[in-house]
Backbone as CSV, one residue per row, in Angstrom:
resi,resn,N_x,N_y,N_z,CA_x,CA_y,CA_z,C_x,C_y,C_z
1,UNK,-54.122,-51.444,2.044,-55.360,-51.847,2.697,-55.904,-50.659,3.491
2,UNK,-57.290,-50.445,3.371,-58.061,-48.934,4.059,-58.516,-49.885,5.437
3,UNK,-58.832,-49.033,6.106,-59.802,-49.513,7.282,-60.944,-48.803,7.182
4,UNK,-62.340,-49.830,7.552,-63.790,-48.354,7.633,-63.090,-47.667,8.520
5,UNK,-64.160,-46.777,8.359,-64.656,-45.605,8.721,-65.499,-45.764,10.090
6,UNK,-65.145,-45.795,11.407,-65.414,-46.342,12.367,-66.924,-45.079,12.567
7,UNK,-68.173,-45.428,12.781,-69.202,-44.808,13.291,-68.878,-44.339,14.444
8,UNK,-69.305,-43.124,14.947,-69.624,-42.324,16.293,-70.457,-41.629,16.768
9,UNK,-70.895,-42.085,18.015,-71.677,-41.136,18.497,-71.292,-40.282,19.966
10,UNK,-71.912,-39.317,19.955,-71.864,-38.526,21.046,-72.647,-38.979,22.396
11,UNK,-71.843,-38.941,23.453,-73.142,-39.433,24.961,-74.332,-39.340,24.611
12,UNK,-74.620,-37.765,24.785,-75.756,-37.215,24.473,-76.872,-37.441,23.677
13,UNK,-76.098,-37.903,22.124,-77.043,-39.090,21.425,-77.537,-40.285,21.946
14,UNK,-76.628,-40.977,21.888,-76.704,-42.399,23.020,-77.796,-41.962,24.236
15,UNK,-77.515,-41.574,25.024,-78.501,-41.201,26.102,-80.255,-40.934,25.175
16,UNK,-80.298,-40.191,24.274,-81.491,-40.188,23.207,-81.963,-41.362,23.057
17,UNK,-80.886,-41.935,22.558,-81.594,-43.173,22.067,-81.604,-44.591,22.673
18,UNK,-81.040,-44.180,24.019,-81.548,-45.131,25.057,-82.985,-44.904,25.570
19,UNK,-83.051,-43.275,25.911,-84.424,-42.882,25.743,-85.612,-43.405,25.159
20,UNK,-85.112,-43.488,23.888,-86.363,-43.877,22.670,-86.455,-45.141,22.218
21,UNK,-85.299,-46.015,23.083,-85.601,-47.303,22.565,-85.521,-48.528,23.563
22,UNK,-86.293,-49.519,23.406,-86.184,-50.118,25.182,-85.395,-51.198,24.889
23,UNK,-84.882,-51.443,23.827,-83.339,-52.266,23.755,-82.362,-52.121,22.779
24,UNK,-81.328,-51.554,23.833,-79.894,-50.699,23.492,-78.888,-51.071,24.080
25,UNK,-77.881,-51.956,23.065,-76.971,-52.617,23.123,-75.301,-51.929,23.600
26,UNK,-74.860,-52.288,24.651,-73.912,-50.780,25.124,-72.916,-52.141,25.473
27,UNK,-71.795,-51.990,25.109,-70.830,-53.190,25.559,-69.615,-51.688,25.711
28,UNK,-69.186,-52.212,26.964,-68.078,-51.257,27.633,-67.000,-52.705,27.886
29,UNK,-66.074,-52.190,27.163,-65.135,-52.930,26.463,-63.451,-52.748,27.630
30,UNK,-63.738,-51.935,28.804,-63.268,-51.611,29.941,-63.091,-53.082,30.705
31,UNK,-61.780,-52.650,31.703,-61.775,-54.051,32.553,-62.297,-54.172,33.278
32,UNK,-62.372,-55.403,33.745,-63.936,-55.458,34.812,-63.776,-54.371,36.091
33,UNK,-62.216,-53.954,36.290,-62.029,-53.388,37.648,-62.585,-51.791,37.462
34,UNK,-62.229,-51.462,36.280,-62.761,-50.347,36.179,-63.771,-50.309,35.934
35,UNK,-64.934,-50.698,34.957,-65.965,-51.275,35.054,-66.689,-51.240,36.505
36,UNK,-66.403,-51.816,37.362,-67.098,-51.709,38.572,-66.760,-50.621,39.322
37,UNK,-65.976,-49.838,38.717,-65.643,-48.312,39.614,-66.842,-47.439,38.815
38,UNK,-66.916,-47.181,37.932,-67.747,-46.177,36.908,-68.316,-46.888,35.701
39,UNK,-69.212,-47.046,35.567,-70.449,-47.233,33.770,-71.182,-46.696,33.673
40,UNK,-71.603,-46.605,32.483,-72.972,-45.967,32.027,-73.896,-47.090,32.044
41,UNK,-75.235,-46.666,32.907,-75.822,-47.358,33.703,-76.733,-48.582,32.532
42,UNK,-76.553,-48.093,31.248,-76.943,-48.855,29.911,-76.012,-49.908,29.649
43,UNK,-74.543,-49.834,30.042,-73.484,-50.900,29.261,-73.132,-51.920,29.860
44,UNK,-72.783,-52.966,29.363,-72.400,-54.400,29.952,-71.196,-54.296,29.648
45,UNK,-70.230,-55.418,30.671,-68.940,-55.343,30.418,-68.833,-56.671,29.647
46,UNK,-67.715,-56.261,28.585,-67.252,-57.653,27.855,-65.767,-57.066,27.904
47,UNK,-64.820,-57.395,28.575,-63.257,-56.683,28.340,-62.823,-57.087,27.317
48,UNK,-61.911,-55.633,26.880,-61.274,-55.914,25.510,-60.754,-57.213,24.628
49,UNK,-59.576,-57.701,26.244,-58.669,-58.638,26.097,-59.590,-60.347,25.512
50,UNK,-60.907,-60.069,25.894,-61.979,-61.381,26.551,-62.809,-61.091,25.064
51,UNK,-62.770,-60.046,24.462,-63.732,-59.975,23.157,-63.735,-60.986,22.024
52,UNK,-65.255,-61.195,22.119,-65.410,-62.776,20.446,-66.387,-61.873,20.225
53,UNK,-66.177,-61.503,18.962,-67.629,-60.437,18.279,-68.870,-62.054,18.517
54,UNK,-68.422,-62.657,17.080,-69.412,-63.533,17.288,-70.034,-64.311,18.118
55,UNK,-69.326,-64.643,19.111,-69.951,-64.643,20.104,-70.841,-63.452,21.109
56,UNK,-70.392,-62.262,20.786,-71.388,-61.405,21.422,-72.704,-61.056,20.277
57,UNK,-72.420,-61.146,19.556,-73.308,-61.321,18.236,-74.390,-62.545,18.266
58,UNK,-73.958,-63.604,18.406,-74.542,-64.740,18.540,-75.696,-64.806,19.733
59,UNK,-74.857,-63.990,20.992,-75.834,-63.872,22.730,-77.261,-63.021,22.404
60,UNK,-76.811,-62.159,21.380,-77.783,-60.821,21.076,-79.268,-61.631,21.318
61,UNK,-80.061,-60.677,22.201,-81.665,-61.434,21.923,-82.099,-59.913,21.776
62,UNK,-81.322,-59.528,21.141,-82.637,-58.129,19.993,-82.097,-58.496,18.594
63,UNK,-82.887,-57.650,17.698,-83.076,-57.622,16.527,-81.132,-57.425,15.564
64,UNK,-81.377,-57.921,14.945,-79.953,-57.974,14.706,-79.432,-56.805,13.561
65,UNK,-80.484,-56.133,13.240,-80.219,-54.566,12.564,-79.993,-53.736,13.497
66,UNK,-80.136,-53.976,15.119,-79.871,-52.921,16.035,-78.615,-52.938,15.898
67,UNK,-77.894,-51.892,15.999,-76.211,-51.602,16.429,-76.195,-51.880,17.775
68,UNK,-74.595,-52.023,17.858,-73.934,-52.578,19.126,-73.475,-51.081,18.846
69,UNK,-73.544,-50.405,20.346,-72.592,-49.271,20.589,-71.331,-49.592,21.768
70,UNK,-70.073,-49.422,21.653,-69.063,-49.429,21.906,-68.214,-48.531,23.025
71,UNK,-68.067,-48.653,24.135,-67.939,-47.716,24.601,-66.651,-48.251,26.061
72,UNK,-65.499,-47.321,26.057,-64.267,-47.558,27.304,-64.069,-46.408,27.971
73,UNK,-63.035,-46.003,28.046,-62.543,-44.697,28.914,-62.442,-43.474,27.930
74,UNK,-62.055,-43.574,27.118,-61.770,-42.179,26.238,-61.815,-42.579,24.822
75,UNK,-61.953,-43.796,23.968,-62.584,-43.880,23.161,-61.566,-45.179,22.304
76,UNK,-60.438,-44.884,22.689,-59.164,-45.919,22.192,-59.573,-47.010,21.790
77,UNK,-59.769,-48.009,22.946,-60.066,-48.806,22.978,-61.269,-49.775,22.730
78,UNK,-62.109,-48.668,22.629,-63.811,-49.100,21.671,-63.988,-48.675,19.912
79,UNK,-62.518,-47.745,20.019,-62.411,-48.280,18.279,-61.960,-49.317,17.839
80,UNK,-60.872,-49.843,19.064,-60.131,-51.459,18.725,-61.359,-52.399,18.991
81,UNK,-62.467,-52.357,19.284,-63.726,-52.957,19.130,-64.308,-52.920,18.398
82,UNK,-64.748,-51.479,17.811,-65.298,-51.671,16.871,-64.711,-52.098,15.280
83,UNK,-63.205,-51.993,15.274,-62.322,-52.755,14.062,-62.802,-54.633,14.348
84,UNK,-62.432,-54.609,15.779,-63.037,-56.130,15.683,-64.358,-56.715,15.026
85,UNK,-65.166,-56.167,15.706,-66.403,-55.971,15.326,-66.623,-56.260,13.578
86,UNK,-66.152,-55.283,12.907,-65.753,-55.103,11.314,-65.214,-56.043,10.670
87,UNK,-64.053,-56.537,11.376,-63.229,-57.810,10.876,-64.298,-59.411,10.968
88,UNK,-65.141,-59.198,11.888,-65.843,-60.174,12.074,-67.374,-60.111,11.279
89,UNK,-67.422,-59.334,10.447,-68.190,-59.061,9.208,-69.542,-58.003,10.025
90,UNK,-69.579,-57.693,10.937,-70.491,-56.631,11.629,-70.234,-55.113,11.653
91,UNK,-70.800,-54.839,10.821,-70.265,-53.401,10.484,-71.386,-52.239,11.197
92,UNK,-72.549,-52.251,11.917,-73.442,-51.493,12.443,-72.940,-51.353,14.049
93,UNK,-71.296,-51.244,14.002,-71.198,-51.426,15.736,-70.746,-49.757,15.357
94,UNK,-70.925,-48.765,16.533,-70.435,-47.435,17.224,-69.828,-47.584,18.073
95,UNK,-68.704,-46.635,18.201,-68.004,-45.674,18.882,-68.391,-45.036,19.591
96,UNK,-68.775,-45.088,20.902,-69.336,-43.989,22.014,-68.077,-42.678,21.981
97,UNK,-67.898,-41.635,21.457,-67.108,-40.531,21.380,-66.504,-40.235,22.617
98,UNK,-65.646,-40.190,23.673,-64.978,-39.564,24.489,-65.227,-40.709,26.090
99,UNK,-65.941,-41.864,25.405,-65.768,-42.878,26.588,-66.712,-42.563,27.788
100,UNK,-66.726,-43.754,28.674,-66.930,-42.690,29.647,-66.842,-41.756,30.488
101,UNK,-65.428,-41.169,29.861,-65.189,-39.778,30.629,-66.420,-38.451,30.475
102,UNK,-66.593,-38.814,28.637,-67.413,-37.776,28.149,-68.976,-37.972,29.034
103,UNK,-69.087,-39.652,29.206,-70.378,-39.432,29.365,-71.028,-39.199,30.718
104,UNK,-69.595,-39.235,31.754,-69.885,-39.056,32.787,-70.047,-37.084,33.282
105,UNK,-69.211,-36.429,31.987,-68.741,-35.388,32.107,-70.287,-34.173,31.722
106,UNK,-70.914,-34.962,30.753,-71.867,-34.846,29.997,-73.391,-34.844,31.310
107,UNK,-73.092,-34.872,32.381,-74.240,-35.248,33.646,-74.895,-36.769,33.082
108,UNK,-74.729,-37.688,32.615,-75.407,-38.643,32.207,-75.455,-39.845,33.652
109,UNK,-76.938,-40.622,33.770,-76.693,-41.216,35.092,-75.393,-42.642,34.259
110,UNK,-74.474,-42.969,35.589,-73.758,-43.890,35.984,-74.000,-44.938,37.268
111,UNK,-73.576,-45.986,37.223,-73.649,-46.802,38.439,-72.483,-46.483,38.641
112,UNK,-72.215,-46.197,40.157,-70.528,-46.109,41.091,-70.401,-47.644,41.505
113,UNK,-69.324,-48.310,41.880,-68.901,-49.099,42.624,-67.723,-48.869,43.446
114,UNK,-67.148,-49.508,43.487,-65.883,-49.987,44.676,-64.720,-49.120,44.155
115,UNK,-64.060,-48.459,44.280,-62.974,-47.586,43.340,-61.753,-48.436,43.532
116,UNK,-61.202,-48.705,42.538,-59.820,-49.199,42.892,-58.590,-48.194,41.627
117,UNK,-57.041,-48.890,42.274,-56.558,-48.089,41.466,-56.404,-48.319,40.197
118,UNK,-56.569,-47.280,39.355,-56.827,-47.685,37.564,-54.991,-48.135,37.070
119,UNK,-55.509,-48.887,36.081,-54.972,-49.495,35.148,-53.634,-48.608,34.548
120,UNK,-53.595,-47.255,34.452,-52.889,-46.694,33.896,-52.186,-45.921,35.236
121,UNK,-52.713,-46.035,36.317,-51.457,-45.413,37.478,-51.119,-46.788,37.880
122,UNK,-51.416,-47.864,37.670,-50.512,-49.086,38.215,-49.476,-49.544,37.149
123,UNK,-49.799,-48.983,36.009,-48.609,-49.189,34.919,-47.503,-48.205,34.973
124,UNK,-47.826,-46.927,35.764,-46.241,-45.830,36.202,-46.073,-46.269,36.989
125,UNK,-46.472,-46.771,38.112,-45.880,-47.385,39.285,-44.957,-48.223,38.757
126,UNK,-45.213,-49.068,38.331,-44.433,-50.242,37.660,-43.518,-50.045,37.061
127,UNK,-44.047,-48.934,36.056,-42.724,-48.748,35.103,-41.873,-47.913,35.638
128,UNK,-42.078,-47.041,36.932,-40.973,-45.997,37.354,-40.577,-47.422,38.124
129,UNK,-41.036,-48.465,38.939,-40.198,-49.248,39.830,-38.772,-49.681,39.008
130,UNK,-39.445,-49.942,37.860,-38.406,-51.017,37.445,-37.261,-50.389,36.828
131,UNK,-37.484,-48.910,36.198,-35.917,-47.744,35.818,-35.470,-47.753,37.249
132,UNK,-36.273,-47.487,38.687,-35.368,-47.333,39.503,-34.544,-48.517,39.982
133,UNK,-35.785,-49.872,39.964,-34.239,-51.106,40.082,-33.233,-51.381,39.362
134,UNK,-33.583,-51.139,37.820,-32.324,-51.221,36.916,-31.259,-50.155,37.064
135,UNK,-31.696,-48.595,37.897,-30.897,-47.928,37.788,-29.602,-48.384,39.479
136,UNK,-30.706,-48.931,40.277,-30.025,-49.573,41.072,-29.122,-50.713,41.551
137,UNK,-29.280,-50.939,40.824,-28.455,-52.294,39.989,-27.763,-52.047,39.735
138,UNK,-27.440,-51.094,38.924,-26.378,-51.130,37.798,-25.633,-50.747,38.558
139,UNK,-24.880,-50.300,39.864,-24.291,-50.178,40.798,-23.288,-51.024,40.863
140,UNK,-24.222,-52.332,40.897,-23.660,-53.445,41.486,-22.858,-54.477,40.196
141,UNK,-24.067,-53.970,38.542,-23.153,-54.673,37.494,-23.731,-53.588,36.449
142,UNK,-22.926,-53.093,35.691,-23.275,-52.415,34.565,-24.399,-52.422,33.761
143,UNK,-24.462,-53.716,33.354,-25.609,-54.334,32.267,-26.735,-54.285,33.029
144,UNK,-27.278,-54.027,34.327,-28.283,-53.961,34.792,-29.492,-52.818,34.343
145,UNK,-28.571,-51.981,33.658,-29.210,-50.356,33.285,-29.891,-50.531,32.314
146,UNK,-29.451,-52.069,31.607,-30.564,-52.546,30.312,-31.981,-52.679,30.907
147,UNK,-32.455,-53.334,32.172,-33.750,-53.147,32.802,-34.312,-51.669,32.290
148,UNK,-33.570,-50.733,32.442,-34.556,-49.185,32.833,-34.211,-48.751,31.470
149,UNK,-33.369,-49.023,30.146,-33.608,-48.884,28.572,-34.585,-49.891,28.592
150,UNK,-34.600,-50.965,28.673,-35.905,-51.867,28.243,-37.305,-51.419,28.505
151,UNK,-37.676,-50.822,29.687,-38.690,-50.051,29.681,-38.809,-49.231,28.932
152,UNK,-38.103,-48.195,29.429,-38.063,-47.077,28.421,-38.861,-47.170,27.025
153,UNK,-37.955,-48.470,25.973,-38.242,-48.571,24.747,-39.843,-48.430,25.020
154,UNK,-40.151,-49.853,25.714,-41.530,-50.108,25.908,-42.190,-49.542,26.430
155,UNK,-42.426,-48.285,26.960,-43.536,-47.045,27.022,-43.228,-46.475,25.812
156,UNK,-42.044,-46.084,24.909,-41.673,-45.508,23.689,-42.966,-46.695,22.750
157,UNK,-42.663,-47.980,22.335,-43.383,-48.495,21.705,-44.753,-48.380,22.344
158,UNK,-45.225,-48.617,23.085,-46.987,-48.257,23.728,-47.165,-47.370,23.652
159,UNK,-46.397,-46.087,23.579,-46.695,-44.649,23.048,-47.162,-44.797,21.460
160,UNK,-46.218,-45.082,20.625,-46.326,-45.105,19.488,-47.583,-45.818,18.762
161,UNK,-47.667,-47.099,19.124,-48.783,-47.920,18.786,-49.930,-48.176,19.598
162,UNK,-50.297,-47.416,20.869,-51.187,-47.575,21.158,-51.565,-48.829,21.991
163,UNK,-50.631,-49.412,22.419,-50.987,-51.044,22.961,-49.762,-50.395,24.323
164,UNK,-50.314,-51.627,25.435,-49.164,-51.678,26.034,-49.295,-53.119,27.015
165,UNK,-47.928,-53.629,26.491,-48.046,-54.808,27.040,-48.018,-55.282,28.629
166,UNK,-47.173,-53.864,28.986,-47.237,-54.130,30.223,-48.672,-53.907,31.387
167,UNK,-49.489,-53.061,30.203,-51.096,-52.498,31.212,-51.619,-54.172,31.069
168,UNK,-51.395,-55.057,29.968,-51.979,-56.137,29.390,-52.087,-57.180,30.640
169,UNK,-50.856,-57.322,30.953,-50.211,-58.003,32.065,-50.715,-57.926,33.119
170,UNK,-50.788,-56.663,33.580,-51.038,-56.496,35.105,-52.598,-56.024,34.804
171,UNK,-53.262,-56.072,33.981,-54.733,-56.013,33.514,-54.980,-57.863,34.240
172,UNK,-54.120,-58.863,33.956,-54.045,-60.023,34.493,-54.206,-60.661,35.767
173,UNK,-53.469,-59.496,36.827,-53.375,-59.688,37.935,-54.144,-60.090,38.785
174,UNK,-54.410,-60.930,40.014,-55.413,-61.194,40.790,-55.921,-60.333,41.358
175,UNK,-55.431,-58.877,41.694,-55.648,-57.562,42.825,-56.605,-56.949,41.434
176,UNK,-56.631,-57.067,40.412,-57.395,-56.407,39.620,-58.284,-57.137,38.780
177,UNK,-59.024,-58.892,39.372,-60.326,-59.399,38.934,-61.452,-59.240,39.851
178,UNK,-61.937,-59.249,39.239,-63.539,-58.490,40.071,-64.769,-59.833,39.513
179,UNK,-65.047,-60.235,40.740,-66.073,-61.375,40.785,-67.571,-60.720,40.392
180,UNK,-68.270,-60.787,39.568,-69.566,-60.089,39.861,-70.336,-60.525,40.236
181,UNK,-71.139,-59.519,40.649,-72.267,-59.464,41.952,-73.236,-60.082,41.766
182,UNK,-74.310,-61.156,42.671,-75.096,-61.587,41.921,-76.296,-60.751,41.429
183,UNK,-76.599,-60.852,40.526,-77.781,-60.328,39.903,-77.392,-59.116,39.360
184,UNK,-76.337,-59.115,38.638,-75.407,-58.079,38.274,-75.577,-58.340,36.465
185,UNK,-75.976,-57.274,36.022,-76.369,-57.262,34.327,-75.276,-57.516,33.561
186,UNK,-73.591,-57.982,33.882,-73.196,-57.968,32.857,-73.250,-59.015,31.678
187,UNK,-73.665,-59.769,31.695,-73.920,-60.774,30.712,-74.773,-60.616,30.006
188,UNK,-76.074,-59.684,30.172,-77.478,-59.527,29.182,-76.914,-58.464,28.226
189,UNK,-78.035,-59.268,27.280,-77.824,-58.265,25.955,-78.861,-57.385,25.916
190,UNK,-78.710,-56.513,25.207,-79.717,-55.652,24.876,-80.114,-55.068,25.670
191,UNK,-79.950,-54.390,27.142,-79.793,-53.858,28.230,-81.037,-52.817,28.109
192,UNK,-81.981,-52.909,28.898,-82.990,-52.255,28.863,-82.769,-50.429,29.267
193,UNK,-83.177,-49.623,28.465,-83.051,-48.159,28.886,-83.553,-47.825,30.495
């Protein structure tokens, strides 16, 4: 079995053709916490974990030959969107190229919010806590040292495949849902340039 050929574009394009068009579909596929730290001032949040193509398909009030462009932190995770996207028979969705790191990197305007700590330093926290309790443990009973191999594996497997169950989890957490603001665009489609 092949997979498409996932479309991409560059900020810089995107920014064009937010320019040139007064409805441009930007779904930032980011968690809401990060999301409200940094976006591109074009994208709505729909989080990964929370994604129904057809249902974002269905909300659309533009033209339905417009593409959905796709866009997270560095690009990972808005190709696992745009495969969704594909699987759900919509094949005109993009890849924003380098996330919004690129597009922030790129001078492009962003909305700032509230900074909190990201997703991927609360998953070393975590995962160094728990080698050091298993390594502390094991003090007390041998088999405890399986805690800090069990991690281990599991940054080994989230390395490998790209997922990680444990960011999934604490992506869950109450310290990291974010209520939005009223009169806050993330729910509209087609997000005006």
């Amino acid at each position: 079995m092949t997979t498409a050929t996932i479309q991409t574009i560059s900020p810089k394009q995107l920014a064009e053709v937010c320019q040139s068009d007064d409805a441009v579909d930007v779904i930032d596929v980011r968690t809401p916490l990060e999301f409200r730290e940094v976006h591109c001032v074009h994208a709505r949040n729909v989080p990964l974990d929370e994604l129904n193509p057809e249902a974002v398909l269905a909300s659309r009030n533009c033209s339905e030959d417009k593409p959905v462009y796709v866009i997270c932190r560095s690009g990972s995770r808005a190709a696992k969107a745009c495969e969704a996207f594909a699987k759900a028979g919509f094949t005109n969705v993009i890849n924003v190229d380098g996330g919004t790191q690129a597009w922030e990197s790129a001078g492009l305007p962003v909305n700032r919010g509230k900074k909190g700590m990201s997703l991927e330093r609360q998953v070393r926290i975590a995962a160094g806590f728990l080698v050091v309790l298993g390594v502390g443990l094991s003090f007390l009973h041998p088999w405890f040292i399986g805690l800090s191999a069990f991690v281990g594996a599991g940054l080994m497997f989230a390395g490998i495949t790209d997922t990680c169950a444990m960011g999934m989890l604490i992506a869950k957490m109450p310290w990291n849902k974010v209520k939005p603001a009223s009169g806050q665009a993330q729910g509209e489609t087609c997000c005006s340039a």
